[in-house]
XYZ file of C-alpha atoms in Angstrom:
439
model
C 79.813 122.847 103.558
C 82.706 120.464 103.249
C 84.661 120.965 100.021
C 85.197 118.033 97.703
C 88.916 118.704 97.519
C 90.257 117.400 100.786
C 93.736 118.551 101.678
C 94.912 119.230 98.134
C 98.440 120.528 98.608
C 98.624 124.243 97.673
C 95.940 123.692 95.068
C 92.824 124.408 97.087
C 92.011 126.104 100.392
C 92.492 124.005 103.480
C 89.346 122.200 104.577
C 87.809 122.809 107.974
C 89.091 120.649 110.816
C 87.908 117.087 110.685
C 85.534 115.822 113.317
C 87.024 113.840 116.143
C 86.800 110.076 115.752
C 84.421 108.128 117.919
C 85.938 108.030 121.422
C 87.121 104.834 123.013
C 84.367 105.152 125.581
C 81.834 104.348 122.870
C 83.413 100.970 122.219
C 80.992 99.138 124.459
C 79.339 96.148 122.927
C 76.508 93.895 124.056
C 77.406 91.152 126.475
C 75.672 88.479 124.433
C 76.033 87.788 120.714
C 72.782 87.807 118.844
C 71.647 84.737 117.089
C 72.263 86.265 113.684
C 70.731 83.353 111.836
C 67.301 83.907 113.384
C 67.534 87.672 113.015
C 68.620 87.563 109.400
C 66.029 85.010 108.321
C 63.237 86.730 110.260
C 64.222 90.149 108.934
C 64.488 89.036 105.340
C 61.156 87.220 105.402
C 59.565 90.521 106.429
C 61.202 92.456 103.596
C 59.062 90.963 100.854
C 55.957 91.579 102.949
C 56.903 95.214 103.436
C 57.740 95.681 99.778
C 54.588 94.035 98.484
C 52.455 95.886 101.001
C 53.929 99.251 100.105
C 53.673 98.659 96.376
C 50.075 97.453 96.581
C 49.171 100.374 98.806
C 50.291 102.928 96.255
C 47.289 102.342 93.983
C 43.655 102.029 94.986
C 41.770 99.025 93.669
C 39.152 99.811 91.048
C 36.669 97.730 93.025
C 36.869 100.081 96.029
C 34.609 103.091 96.110
C 36.509 106.374 96.116
C 34.906 107.724 99.251
C 36.504 110.187 101.605
C 36.633 107.597 104.381
C 38.302 105.016 102.132
C 40.940 107.497 101.018
C 41.645 108.633 104.578
C 41.907 105.021 105.720
C 44.358 104.176 102.947
C 46.469 107.283 103.647
C 46.572 106.389 107.331
C 47.692 102.887 106.382
C 50.519 104.269 104.240
C 51.622 106.602 107.035
C 51.583 103.745 109.538
C 53.660 101.575 107.189
C 56.254 104.319 106.667
C 56.567 104.900 110.408
C 56.963 101.170 111.081
C 59.808 100.636 108.616
C 63.300 100.615 110.127
C 65.380 103.715 109.382
C 67.823 103.253 106.505
C 71.494 102.905 107.413
C 74.309 105.119 106.192
C 77.236 103.719 104.208
C 80.823 104.975 104.001
C 82.426 104.326 100.609
C 86.144 104.343 99.857
C 86.539 104.460 96.062
C 90.089 103.921 94.796
C 91.766 104.235 91.423
C 95.073 104.936 89.737
C 96.416 107.115 86.949
C 93.921 107.701 84.166
C 90.975 106.586 86.329
C 89.504 110.063 86.823
C 86.390 109.402 84.717
C 85.953 105.843 85.988
C 85.846 107.063 89.589
C 83.258 109.694 88.686
C 81.104 107.131 86.902
C 81.265 104.689 89.813
C 80.462 107.524 92.222
C 77.387 108.489 90.206
C 76.177 104.861 90.296
C 76.475 104.453 94.087
C 75.535 107.972 95.181
C 72.974 108.639 97.892
C 72.695 111.616 100.271
C 72.607 109.262 103.290
C 76.107 108.010 102.503
C 79.594 109.501 102.653
C 82.282 109.052 99.985
C 86.068 109.296 99.950
C 87.816 109.206 96.553
C 91.470 108.154 96.318
C 93.867 108.224 93.366
C 97.137 106.478 94.233
C 100.642 107.788 93.589
C 100.696 106.510 90.024
C 98.386 109.436 89.336
C 100.009 112.846 89.473
C 98.763 115.714 91.606
C 97.061 117.416 88.679
C 94.820 114.362 88.250
C 93.718 114.605 91.891
C 93.042 118.309 91.461
C 91.018 117.646 88.317
C 88.986 115.012 90.165
C 88.296 117.421 93.027
C 87.244 120.197 90.650
C 84.957 117.808 88.751
C 83.242 116.889 92.023
C 82.837 120.576 92.893
C 80.937 121.172 89.648
C 78.159 118.755 90.633
C 75.621 120.802 92.567
C 74.144 117.955 94.585
C 77.587 116.804 95.756
C 78.389 120.279 96.992
C 74.956 120.926 98.501
C 74.961 117.680 100.500
C 78.705 117.894 101.205
C 79.287 114.155 101.445
C 81.929 113.643 98.719
C 85.612 114.087 99.583
C 88.867 113.638 97.673
C 92.151 112.518 99.237
C 94.764 115.147 98.460
C 97.872 113.430 99.851
C 97.596 109.971 98.368
C 99.348 106.757 99.236
C 100.691 103.891 97.193
C 98.253 101.155 96.362
C 100.194 98.156 95.092
C 97.790 95.227 95.404
C 100.734 92.809 95.388
C 102.101 94.308 98.585
C 100.753 95.721 101.817
C 100.483 99.372 100.758
C 96.986 98.723 99.386
C 95.923 97.632 102.876
C 97.444 100.845 104.237
C 95.269 102.822 101.798
C 92.132 101.029 103.013
C 92.971 101.551 106.693
C 93.843 105.195 106.064
C 90.590 105.711 104.183
C 88.551 104.014 106.905
C 90.211 106.144 109.593
C 89.479 109.321 107.618
C 85.834 108.310 107.200
C 85.552 107.748 110.958
C 86.630 111.368 111.426
C 84.523 112.793 108.614
C 81.255 111.409 109.966
C 80.038 109.798 113.184
C 76.819 108.514 111.688
C 77.636 105.838 109.108
C 76.972 102.157 109.838
C 78.932 100.159 107.241
C 82.227 100.710 105.423
C 82.643 99.565 101.802
C 85.825 99.646 99.721
C 85.442 99.666 95.950
C 87.902 100.223 93.129
C 87.202 101.353 89.593
C 86.751 97.776 88.364
C 83.692 97.381 90.641
C 80.147 98.406 89.730
C 76.758 98.098 91.463
C 74.014 95.764 90.212
C 71.291 97.281 92.417
C 70.367 100.861 93.255
C 71.355 102.460 96.538
C 67.676 102.566 97.522
C 67.569 98.792 96.989
C 70.734 98.205 99.011
C 69.819 100.539 101.873
C 66.318 99.052 102.060
C 67.628 95.507 102.478
C 70.375 96.516 104.925
C 67.782 98.374 106.999
C 66.182 95.019 107.880
C 69.459 93.351 108.851
C 71.258 93.530 112.213
C 73.750 96.383 112.159
C 76.544 94.156 113.553
C 76.913 91.904 110.486
C 80.267 92.023 108.666
C 80.070 90.874 105.048
C 83.431 89.174 104.440
C 83.965 86.334 101.985
C 86.593 84.198 103.723
C 88.232 80.786 104.016
C 91.269 79.293 105.720
C 91.947 76.899 102.843
C 95.301 77.517 101.145
C 96.986 75.486 98.470
C 100.660 74.516 99.066
C 101.918 77.376 96.898
C 100.074 79.913 99.029
C 101.586 78.477 102.210
C 105.038 78.901 100.669
C 104.237 82.526 99.850
C 103.116 83.147 103.431
C 106.508 82.009 104.696
C 108.374 84.456 102.475
C 109.170 87.894 103.892
C 107.880 90.491 101.433
C 109.005 94.139 101.446
C 106.698 96.773 99.956
C 108.606 100.024 99.227
C 105.259 101.780 98.917
C 105.066 101.915 102.699
C 108.109 104.147 103.080
C 108.673 105.909 99.725
C 106.747 109.094 98.950
C 106.986 108.581 95.199
C 105.750 105.704 93.091
C 108.179 102.916 94.062
C 109.469 99.857 92.322
C 107.750 96.515 92.720
C 107.809 94.538 95.946
C 110.839 92.385 96.726
C 111.570 89.490 99.077
C 114.051 88.786 101.846
C 116.418 85.849 101.681
C 115.155 84.121 104.831
C 111.780 82.557 105.509
C 109.606 82.688 108.605
C 107.363 80.209 110.366
C 103.603 80.398 110.032
C 101.980 82.053 113.053
C 100.523 79.926 115.830
C 98.998 82.803 117.819
C 96.143 83.134 115.309
C 94.637 81.293 112.340
C 95.162 82.778 108.890
C 92.146 83.475 106.699
C 91.933 84.857 103.177
C 89.253 85.929 100.722
C 88.101 88.813 98.593
C 89.661 92.221 99.110
C 86.218 93.844 98.801
C 84.465 93.883 102.171
C 81.473 95.462 103.908
C 82.431 96.140 107.520
C 80.541 97.563 110.461
C 81.622 100.779 112.086
C 82.222 98.915 115.363
C 84.601 96.506 113.663
C 86.470 99.331 111.891
C 86.874 101.092 115.241
C 88.093 97.824 116.750
C 90.772 97.524 114.056
C 91.897 101.155 114.210
C 91.057 102.503 117.668
C 90.438 99.430 119.799
C 92.329 98.578 122.973
C 92.690 94.924 121.980
C 96.188 94.239 120.633
C 95.053 91.495 118.225
C 94.416 93.785 115.203
C 97.843 95.401 115.574
C 99.642 92.080 115.974
C 98.001 90.728 112.828
C 98.728 93.971 110.976
C 102.435 93.742 111.799
C 102.533 90.191 110.469
C 100.725 91.131 107.247
C 102.986 94.132 106.660
C 105.427 91.661 105.102
C 102.852 89.439 103.396
C 101.856 89.341 99.739
C 98.411 90.857 98.959
C 97.665 91.463 102.619
C 94.442 93.355 101.818
C 92.875 89.974 100.953
C 93.761 88.527 104.371
C 93.882 91.175 107.096
C 90.215 91.848 107.937
C 89.371 88.190 107.355
C 91.985 87.058 109.879
C 91.127 89.703 112.467
C 87.386 89.048 112.485
C 87.734 85.267 112.679
C 90.270 85.385 115.523
C 88.352 87.919 117.591
C 86.068 86.490 120.273
C 84.034 89.661 120.041
C 83.394 89.611 116.288
C 83.789 86.062 114.994
C 80.039 85.427 115.330
C 79.154 88.525 113.299
C 80.464 87.290 109.934
C 78.335 86.668 106.866
C 80.542 84.638 104.516
C 79.803 86.743 101.446
C 80.689 90.273 100.394
C 77.473 90.575 98.307
C 79.535 90.540 95.101
C 78.794 88.474 92.007
C 81.377 85.724 92.308
C 81.440 84.391 88.746
C 83.806 85.750 86.106
C 81.180 85.244 83.385
C 80.260 88.398 81.496
C 76.714 87.325 80.600
C 74.360 90.114 81.613
C 71.524 87.756 82.526
C 73.778 85.830 84.915
C 74.733 89.030 86.712
C 71.174 90.317 86.940
C 69.719 86.992 88.078
C 72.397 86.483 90.707
C 70.878 89.153 92.932
C 74.328 90.329 94.034
C 74.800 93.971 94.975
C 78.115 94.432 93.123
C 80.292 92.841 90.504
C 84.077 93.179 90.144
C 86.383 92.915 87.164
C 84.924 95.452 84.736
C 87.358 96.998 82.281
C 87.397 100.626 81.222
C 84.521 101.567 78.881
C 83.019 98.081 79.191
C 79.834 98.236 77.055
C 77.936 96.117 79.570
C 78.086 99.024 82.040
C 75.684 101.021 79.859
C 73.211 98.151 79.965
C 73.547 97.847 83.733
C 72.832 101.577 84.040
C 69.724 101.457 81.862
C 68.219 98.095 82.861
C 69.270 97.456 86.470
C 69.881 100.945 87.860
C 67.269 102.843 85.850
C 69.569 105.688 84.894
C 71.360 107.069 81.888
C 75.071 106.271 81.603
C 77.254 108.569 83.714
C 74.248 110.308 85.284
C 73.606 110.395 89.012
C 71.400 107.510 90.051
C 67.833 108.568 90.923
C 66.192 107.681 94.214
C 63.459 108.541 96.650
C 65.565 111.445 97.901
C 65.063 113.373 94.636
C 61.733 115.177 94.189
C 62.398 116.378 90.650
C 61.245 114.154 87.811
C 64.108 112.674 85.834
C 64.971 114.862 82.876
C 65.401 113.152 79.523
C 68.957 113.528 78.326
C 70.953 112.033 75.498
C 72.539 108.724 76.498
C 75.446 109.591 74.211
C 76.539 112.371 76.554
C 79.694 111.467 78.434
C 79.490 114.293 80.972
C 77.989 113.869 84.422
C 75.055 116.145 85.175
C 73.049 116.866 88.291
C 69.615 115.472 87.448
C 68.075 116.489 90.777
C 67.478 120.150 91.498
C 64.865 119.568 94.218
C 66.159 117.497 97.132
C 63.755 115.598 99.359
C 64.092 113.524 102.507
C 67.133 111.231 102.277
C 65.358 108.734 104.547
C 62.676 108.114 101.924
C 63.658 105.063 99.871
C 62.157 103.896 96.617
C 63.238 100.246 96.358
C 62.690 98.502 93.048
C 63.133 94.991 91.640
C 66.774 94.998 92.726
C 65.690 94.839 96.376
C 63.850 91.586 95.747
C 66.842 90.170 93.839
C 69.205 91.039 96.682
C 66.807 89.571 99.235
C 66.729 86.295 97.282
C 70.537 86.345 97.023
C 70.898 86.479 100.811
C 68.167 83.916 101.462
C 69.687 81.512 98.938
C 73.081 81.879 100.565
C 71.600 81.006 103.955
C 69.721 78.067 102.431
C 72.878 76.742 100.758
C 74.627 76.995 104.127
C 72.190 74.562 105.681
C 69.729 77.214 106.786
C 72.098 78.667 109.347
C 74.229 81.759 109.119
C 76.620 80.334 111.696
C 77.281 77.249 109.550
C 79.836 79.166 107.480
C 81.266 81.558 110.049
C 85.056 81.294 110.261
C 84.977 77.532 109.716
C 88.113 75.562 108.924
C 88.284 74.211 105.373
C 91.687 72.594 105.873
C 91.878 68.861 105.362
């Protein structure tokens, strides 16, 4: 059983050795790129059919006689449907926060938890070591986290200044650690404490199960205003890359540099959903492109909003795998109905103790605030607890099969979100892949 406290210095026993990362020999990709547009549209059209069929199959019509043959036929139909559904993927979450974010990380973890996934929690150097220890001990108190063994805490943290490049270093470090911790996850997601899900994990895993596993969800553009071009020419220094304590703010060199001509620069949201193959390409791959781009962005402002976007769109191997959305609600509006109707999987920009989070928990996620989200993996009926309780409790004492999903209305909303995006793109996924928006 992997402990939740990973490498806490002198505060907890040393964890067992990490698994070896996927070897370079596994980095063999198909010779031809799939036509993702056809696959995505075809897959998504089948989702509603599968959902409606499964829901309608759960209850026998009153007009059908309850004979033994009818019941056996219906049970056989349900078994056939379950066997025909694609297996759910596994997600690797990096959840980051800063000083004072202990409870916010735990709440976000409870809202995105699923036994199929793996989680790495990171408090940056603004938080002291005692905060990381407290977070690790809080995770250890949750029985399901310890029994499954899929929640880990970074003991030796890094700086995470979003204005510099140290935040990108945190993401790359977290992704590399997750590659070692598990060889079985399919997508990598980075969230911070201002993010929150708008669908359940059963909803998200159900929809992703119908999509090609090579899609990278990256909201991106190469359109920059003149001010941004001037910032790109400035040489930024982030002390967080070389100081072991919380450093001062970033500073700039006196000279400027030319914009690169070896690759096109792209930017977008810092929240991404990346395939395991692409993460391995960035960290372990033999192609020098990811490292060249990384060295350039080491001295670039807010490089975490540009690095993956630039790498994927300049790579011949991956540029046709991009879905130009990170499945986040893009509007800054706080209206609950706008968020719920959007169909997005996540929304960013929540403040601490935002009252709308309680409503999201109750209405969209079907759980009490700060309680672990229920799902098909839990066989125990949800226990009624006071919504005023601020502590996190294990609501599932009987674990079932993690491959059994119980998608709800959120799955249909997310399906519509993806279909609408494709429709707005002219009906083709490729229409918005790494295109140039420069005039």
